[in-house]
Each structure stands twice: as C-alpha cells, then as structure tokens.
Amino acid sequence: MPYWLELMLNSAAPLLWAALVFTVPLTLLSFALGLTLGFVVALIRLFGPKPLVAVMRFYVWIIRGTPLLVQLFLIFYGLPSIGIVLDAFPAALIGFTLNVGAYTSEIVRAVIGSIPNGQWEASYSIGMTWQQALRRTILPQALRVAVPPLSNSFISLVKDTSLAAAVTVPELFQAAQRIVATSYEPLIIYIEAALIYLALSSVLSALQVRLERHFSRYGGFVKASS
C-alpha cells in the first residue's frame, strides 16, 4: 500500500470524529441560533421603532464590516481582558451565531420586503391581525424565496467553521493540524481534510437542490437543475 494512502486511512478516523463531534454540532447550532437572531433583527429593522432599528443597523454594520476571524479573536482572546472568560466552543458558537445572524437578517429582510403590499392588504381585508398576516400569508411565501440564499449561507458556514481552529476548538481543521504536526505531511493531510469538507458540502448541495425542487412545485422559484 502506498505511504500516502496508508497515512490517509490512518488519519481518517480522527478527522471524521472531529467533524462529527465538533464541526457538525458547531455548524447546526450556529445556524439555528443565527437564523433565529437574524429573523428577529430583520423584523425589528422592518417594523420596529427607530431607536431599535438604529441599534440593529449598527450591529449588522459592525459584523458585516469586520472579518469573522477577528470577531472570534475578540470574543475568545479579547474578552478575558475585561473579566469575561469563555471556553473555546462557546466562544466560537457566539462568534458564528452573531456573524450568521447579521447576514441572514439581510436575507430575511429582503425576502419579506419582496412580498407585495397587496398580500398584507388582502390579509387585513379578511380580518387577520398583523401577526396572523405575517405568520399565515407573508412568511410562507417568503420562505420559498429564502431557501436558496439561506442554503448557500449554511453550506458556507460548514467551511467557515474551520476558523474555529484559531480559537482552539478541536474541530476538523485543527485535528488535521495536529496530525500534520506529528506526521510532517501537510499536503496529504490537508488534501484529506479538504476532501471531507468537499463531501459535506456536496451532500448539503444535493439536499438544497431537492429542497428547491420541492418548493418549486408551489411556484416559489424556478426549478433547480442538478
């Protein structure tokens, strides 16, 4: 057996374990929390009072205007200087959640704003309240439009979690770094890590296509092609 293949086989278990235990949970939790935050931020920016709108705009401006890596460093390495000490995983989770929240808020705000005002008026004309119109009329239509950009954000997040290695989260990329430190074979190990990220992204991309096809039956957007 070639040396490079034997090394990849021996490295597969720790890399996959790191992906399963840290990369996948970090991705799922960050996206779920970030999407919830983004939804709240989008609603405030669309319908909230001006002082809160200004606060949300400032939050989105700060997050979108600074690198994610810098944000993670500020949370993990910077906050201890003012007495706030966080473990690596919670620090990364907070950083990714804030980042995802800012970007998804813009997506949610755009798709809700794209729904014609006539839909609101039609809902009010049959006696719906604002909350009922939003929940029963606006959001179902907005969801169909939001699926592609939100899916892309989720897939990007899977790859972005590699930045958590910089704040000592033992996820997939840091596991690869540790193996490189003992094997002295960066090319082989990093290619293997890249292939695992590629496999995860490919699976998610296939699921995205299926989801888009499902919603295309109801006129949400043009049917996706594989």
mmCIF file of C-alpha atoms in Angstrom:
data_model
loop_
_atom_site.group_PDB
_atom_site.id
_atom_site.type_symbol
_atom_site.label_atom_id
_atom_site.label_comp_id
_atom_site.label_asym_id
_atom_site.label_seq_id
_atom_site.Cartn_x
_atom_site.Cartn_y
_atom_site.Cartn_z
ATOM 1 C CA MET A 1 0.000 0.000 0.000
ATOM 2 C CA PRO A 2 1.398 3.443 -0.892
ATOM 3 C CA TYR A 3 2.541 5.517 2.065
ATOM 4 C CA TRP A 4 0.219 8.399 1.276
ATOM 5 C CA LEU A 5 -2.819 6.111 1.150
ATOM 6 C CA GLU A 6 -1.875 4.410 4.414
ATOM 7 C CA LEU A 7 -1.472 7.811 6.063
ATOM 8 C CA MET A 8 -4.879 8.983 4.811
ATOM 9 C CA LEU A 9 -6.543 5.802 6.049
ATOM 10 C CA ASN A 10 -4.935 6.123 9.462
ATOM 11 C CA SER A 11 -5.926 9.781 9.653
ATOM 12 C CA ALA A 12 -9.496 9.277 8.526
ATOM 13 C CA ALA A 13 -10.870 8.197 11.905
ATOM 14 C CA PRO A 14 -9.648 11.201 13.957
ATOM 15 C CA LEU A 15 -10.612 13.636 11.214
ATOM 16 C CA LEU A 16 -14.120 12.204 10.839
ATOM 17 C CA TRP A 17 -14.525 12.063 14.615
ATOM 18 C CA ALA A 18 -13.577 15.746 14.917
ATOM 19 C CA ALA A 19 -16.053 16.580 12.157
ATOM 20 C CA LEU A 20 -18.822 14.597 13.831
ATOM 21 C CA VAL A 21 -18.239 15.824 17.385
ATOM 22 C CA PHE A 22 -17.318 19.466 16.766
ATOM 23 C CA THR A 23 -17.721 20.655 13.155
ATOM 24 C CA VAL A 24 -21.270 19.390 12.602
ATOM 25 C CA PRO A 25 -22.674 20.465 16.018
ATOM 26 C CA LEU A 26 -20.994 23.870 15.729
ATOM 27 C CA THR A 27 -22.494 24.344 12.278
ATOM 28 C CA LEU A 28 -26.007 23.255 13.246
ATOM 29 C CA LEU A 29 -26.148 25.219 16.498
ATOM 30 C CA SER A 30 -24.632 28.353 14.980
ATOM 31 C CA PHE A 31 -27.009 28.329 12.047
ATOM 32 C CA ALA A 32 -30.109 27.629 14.137
ATOM 33 C CA LEU A 33 -29.288 30.339 16.656
ATOM 34 C CA GLY A 34 -28.050 32.727 13.978
ATOM 35 C CA LEU A 35 -31.169 32.282 11.866
ATOM 36 C CA THR A 36 -33.352 32.959 14.903
ATOM 37 C CA LEU A 37 -31.328 36.072 15.679
ATOM 38 C CA GLY A 38 -31.433 37.144 12.056
ATOM 39 C CA PHE A 39 -35.209 36.753 11.920
ATOM 40 C CA VAL A 40 -35.644 38.944 14.995
ATOM 41 C CA VAL A 41 -33.214 41.543 13.661
ATOM 42 C CA ALA A 42 -34.990 41.586 10.277
ATOM 43 C CA LEU A 43 -38.405 42.113 11.881
ATOM 44 C CA ILE A 44 -37.068 44.936 14.024
ATOM 45 C CA ARG A 45 -35.487 46.617 11.014
ATOM 46 C CA LEU A 46 -38.695 46.303 9.017
ATOM 47 C CA PHE A 47 -41.306 47.075 11.649
ATOM 48 C CA GLY A 48 -39.546 48.191 14.837
ATOM 49 C CA PRO A 49 -39.219 51.637 16.423
ATOM 50 C CA LYS A 50 -36.484 53.900 15.094
ATOM 51 C CA PRO A 51 -34.129 53.610 18.115
ATOM 52 C CA LEU A 52 -34.111 49.799 17.856
ATOM 53 C CA VAL A 53 -33.751 49.986 14.078
ATOM 54 C CA ALA A 54 -30.637 52.115 14.552
ATOM 55 C CA VAL A 55 -29.187 49.591 17.014
ATOM 56 C CA MET A 56 -29.822 46.700 14.624
ATOM 57 C CA ARG A 57 -28.299 48.593 11.711
ATOM 58 C CA PHE A 58 -25.199 49.251 13.812
ATOM 59 C CA TYR A 59 -24.948 45.563 14.731
ATOM 60 C CA VAL A 60 -25.229 44.445 11.101
ATOM 61 C CA TRP A 61 -22.766 47.133 10.015
ATOM 62 C CA ILE A 62 -20.163 46.033 12.562
ATOM 63 C CA ILE A 63 -20.471 42.305 11.833
ATOM 64 C CA ARG A 64 -20.524 42.634 8.046
ATOM 65 C CA GLY A 65 -17.667 45.114 8.067
ATOM 66 C CA THR A 66 -15.183 43.082 10.102
ATOM 67 C CA PRO A 67 -13.597 39.675 9.372
ATOM 68 C CA LEU A 68 -15.078 36.655 11.099
ATOM 69 C CA LEU A 69 -11.638 35.635 12.330
ATOM 70 C CA VAL A 70 -11.201 38.995 14.061
ATOM 71 C CA GLN A 71 -14.610 38.593 15.697
ATOM 72 C CA LEU A 72 -13.631 35.170 17.047
ATOM 73 C CA PHE A 73 -10.348 36.546 18.399
ATOM 74 C CA LEU A 74 -12.142 39.426 20.105
ATOM 75 C CA ILE A 75 -14.536 37.045 21.844
ATOM 76 C CA PHE A 76 -12.048 34.359 22.848
ATOM 77 C CA TYR A 77 -8.837 36.316 23.396
ATOM 78 C CA GLY A 78 -10.139 39.859 23.925
ATOM 79 C CA LEU A 79 -12.976 39.439 26.413
ATOM 80 C CA PRO A 80 -10.765 37.882 29.140
ATOM 81 C CA SER A 81 -9.058 41.283 29.479
ATOM 82 C CA ILE A 82 -12.328 42.649 30.885
ATOM 83 C CA GLY A 83 -13.029 39.619 33.021
ATOM 84 C CA ILE A 84 -15.184 37.584 30.623
ATOM 85 C CA VAL A 85 -13.590 34.175 30.071
ATOM 86 C CA LEU A 86 -15.248 31.675 27.742
ATOM 87 C CA ASP A 87 -14.312 28.146 26.768
ATOM 88 C CA ALA A 88 -13.350 27.627 23.155
ATOM 89 C CA PHE A 89 -16.554 26.017 21.905
ATOM 90 C CA PRO A 90 -18.983 28.537 23.489
ATOM 91 C CA ALA A 91 -16.795 31.406 22.267
ATOM 92 C CA ALA A 92 -16.842 30.036 18.726
ATOM 93 C CA LEU A 93 -20.574 29.407 18.947
ATOM 94 C CA ILE A 94 -21.224 33.011 19.997
ATOM 95 C CA GLY A 95 -18.985 34.350 17.251
ATOM 96 C CA PHE A 96 -20.558 32.268 14.495
ATOM 97 C CA THR A 97 -24.077 32.986 15.777
ATOM 98 C CA LEU A 98 -23.522 36.741 15.699
ATOM 99 C CA ASN A 99 -21.995 36.502 12.242
ATOM 100 C CA VAL A 100 -24.737 34.290 10.819
ATOM 101 C CA GLY A 101 -27.391 36.478 12.457
ATOM 102 C CA ALA A 102 -26.167 39.598 10.693
ATOM 103 C CA TYR A 103 -26.026 38.022 7.242
ATOM 104 C CA THR A 104 -29.264 36.066 7.492
ATOM 105 C CA SER A 105 -31.064 39.155 8.768
ATOM 106 C CA GLU A 106 -30.352 40.817 5.441
ATOM 107 C CA ILE A 107 -31.676 37.781 3.581
ATOM 108 C CA VAL A 108 -34.832 37.603 5.686
ATOM 109 C CA ARG A 109 -35.385 41.345 5.446
ATOM 110 C CA ALA A 110 -35.035 41.234 1.676
ATOM 111 C CA VAL A 111 -37.403 38.304 1.127
ATOM 112 C CA ILE A 112 -40.081 39.698 3.446
ATOM 113 C CA GLY A 113 -39.751 43.068 1.739
ATOM 114 C CA SER A 114 -40.135 41.398 -1.654
ATOM 115 C CA ILE A 115 -43.678 40.238 -0.863
ATOM 116 C CA PRO A 116 -46.132 42.683 -2.499
ATOM 117 C CA ASN A 117 -48.029 45.018 -0.175
ATOM 118 C CA GLY A 118 -51.213 43.637 -1.667
ATOM 119 C CA GLN A 119 -50.643 40.446 0.300
ATOM 120 C CA TRP A 120 -50.738 42.406 3.545
ATOM 121 C CA GLU A 121 -53.831 44.285 2.436
ATOM 122 C CA ALA A 122 -55.587 41.086 1.382
ATOM 123 C CA SER A 123 -54.849 39.553 4.780
ATOM 124 C CA TYR A 124 -56.174 42.575 6.626
ATOM 125 C CA SER A 125 -59.292 42.606 4.455
ATOM 126 C CA ILE A 126 -60.332 39.183 5.751
ATOM 127 C CA GLY A 127 -59.838 40.161 9.353
ATOM 128 C CA MET A 128 -56.291 38.989 10.076
ATOM 129 C CA THR A 129 -54.152 40.778 12.613
ATOM 130 C CA TRP A 130 -50.586 41.829 11.796
ATOM 131 C CA GLN A 131 -49.198 38.725 13.489
ATOM 132 C CA GLN A 132 -51.628 36.436 11.657
ATOM 133 C CA ALA A 133 -50.869 38.057 8.308
ATOM 134 C CA LEU A 134 -47.152 37.656 8.895
ATOM 135 C CA ARG A 135 -47.415 34.039 10.022
ATOM 136 C CA ARG A 136 -50.063 32.749 7.617
ATOM 137 C CA THR A 137 -49.532 34.810 4.472
ATOM 138 C CA ILE A 138 -46.176 36.545 4.316
ATOM 139 C CA LEU A 139 -43.748 34.061 5.855
ATOM 140 C CA PRO A 140 -44.886 31.015 3.810
ATOM 141 C CA GLN A 141 -44.269 32.980 0.620
ATOM 142 C CA ALA A 142 -41.017 34.453 1.876
ATOM 143 C CA LEU A 143 -39.745 31.004 2.877
ATOM 144 C CA ARG A 144 -39.850 29.737 -0.694
ATOM 145 C CA VAL A 145 -37.758 32.694 -1.845
ATOM 146 C CA ALA A 146 -35.360 32.433 1.096
ATOM 147 C CA VAL A 147 -34.444 28.765 0.671
ATOM 148 C CA PRO A 148 -31.634 29.218 -1.919
ATOM 149 C CA PRO A 149 -29.726 32.049 -0.187
ATOM 150 C CA LEU A 150 -30.169 30.532 3.275
ATOM 151 C CA SER A 151 -28.984 27.164 1.980
ATOM 152 C CA ASN A 152 -25.906 28.815 0.497
ATOM 153 C CA SER A 153 -25.216 30.501 3.828
ATOM 154 C CA PHE A 154 -25.489 27.173 5.612
ATOM 155 C CA ILE A 155 -23.078 25.476 3.220
ATOM 156 C CA SER A 156 -20.623 28.355 3.588
ATOM 157 C CA LEU A 157 -20.876 28.053 7.355
ATOM 158 C CA VAL A 158 -19.717 24.426 7.209
ATOM 159 C CA LYS A 159 -16.467 25.611 5.651
ATOM 160 C CA ASP A 160 -16.174 28.707 7.838
ATOM 161 C CA THR A 161 -16.134 26.566 10.972
ATOM 162 C CA SER A 162 -12.515 25.766 10.093
ATOM 163 C CA LEU A 163 -11.734 29.208 11.522
ATOM 164 C CA ALA A 164 -12.667 27.852 14.950
ATOM 165 C CA ALA A 165 -9.302 26.092 14.937
ATOM 166 C CA ALA A 166 -7.764 29.524 15.558
ATOM 167 C CA VAL A 167 -9.513 29.692 18.943
ATOM 168 C CA THR A 168 -8.508 26.116 19.850
ATOM 169 C CA VAL A 169 -11.780 24.337 19.059
ATOM 170 C CA PRO A 170 -10.683 20.761 18.189
ATOM 171 C CA GLU A 171 -12.779 20.574 15.032
ATOM 172 C CA LEU A 172 -11.860 19.018 11.701
ATOM 173 C CA PHE A 173 -9.227 21.505 10.601
ATOM 174 C CA GLN A 174 -7.449 21.615 13.956
ATOM 175 C CA ALA A 175 -7.449 17.812 14.015
ATOM 176 C CA ALA A 176 -5.712 17.968 10.641
ATOM 177 C CA GLN A 177 -3.185 20.464 12.011
ATOM 178 C CA ARG A 178 -2.382 18.155 14.904
ATOM 179 C CA ILE A 179 -1.811 15.196 12.588
ATOM 180 C CA VAL A 180 0.427 17.339 10.377
ATOM 181 C CA ALA A 181 2.468 18.302 13.453
ATOM 182 C CA THR A 182 3.318 14.631 14.049
ATOM 183 C CA SER A 183 3.399 13.239 10.504
ATOM 184 C CA TYR A 184 5.111 16.174 8.765
ATOM 185 C CA GLU A 185 2.933 15.534 5.711
ATOM 186 C CA PRO A 186 0.876 18.732 5.291
ATOM 187 C CA LEU A 187 -0.007 18.158 1.640
ATOM 188 C CA ILE A 188 -1.569 14.730 2.181
ATOM 189 C CA ILE A 189 -3.424 15.595 5.403
ATOM 190 C CA TYR A 190 -4.755 18.940 4.224
ATOM 191 C CA ILE A 191 -5.954 17.363 0.987
ATOM 192 C CA GLU A 192 -7.775 14.760 3.064
ATOM 193 C CA ALA A 193 -9.361 17.476 5.217
ATOM 194 C CA ALA A 194 -10.366 19.351 2.075
ATOM 195 C CA LEU A 195 -11.986 16.206 0.681
ATOM 196 C CA ILE A 196 -14.040 15.782 3.855
ATOM 197 C CA TYR A 197 -15.221 19.406 3.647
ATOM 198 C CA LEU A 198 -15.983 18.834 -0.026
ATOM 199 C CA ALA A 199 -18.017 15.718 0.784
ATOM 200 C CA LEU A 200 -20.042 17.566 3.443
ATOM 201 C CA SER A 201 -20.678 20.491 1.104
ATOM 202 C CA SER A 202 -21.666 18.166 -1.745
ATOM 203 C CA VAL A 203 -24.217 16.350 0.396
ATOM 204 C CA LEU A 204 -25.699 19.645 1.535
ATOM 205 C CA SER A 205 -25.761 20.957 -2.038
ATOM 206 C CA ALA A 206 -27.683 17.871 -3.149
ATOM 207 C CA LEU A 207 -30.159 18.392 -0.319
ATOM 208 C CA GLN A 208 -30.503 22.024 -1.345
ATOM 209 C CA VAL A 209 -31.423 21.018 -4.887
ATOM 210 C CA ARG A 210 -34.080 18.625 -3.588
ATOM 211 C CA LEU A 211 -35.468 21.301 -1.301
ATOM 212 C CA GLU A 212 -35.618 23.824 -4.114
ATOM 213 C CA ARG A 213 -37.389 21.318 -6.337
ATOM 214 C CA HIS A 214 -39.915 20.679 -3.572
ATOM 215 C CA PHE A 215 -40.735 24.369 -3.233
ATOM 216 C CA SER A 216 -40.706 24.937 -6.999
ATOM 217 C CA ARG A 217 -43.885 22.843 -7.194
ATOM 218 C CA TYR A 218 -45.640 25.721 -5.479
ATOM 219 C CA GLY A 219 -44.233 28.461 -7.641
ATOM 220 C CA GLY A 220 -41.607 29.687 -5.218
ATOM 221 C CA PHE A 221 -38.799 29.960 -7.775
ATOM 222 C CA VAL A 222 -37.556 28.445 -10.992
ATOM 223 C CA LYS A 223 -36.988 24.725 -10.714
ATOM 224 C CA ALA A 224 -33.396 23.924 -9.858
ATOM 225 C CA SER A 225 -31.376 21.719 -12.123
ATOM 226 C CA SER A 226 -28.870 19.153 -10.883
#
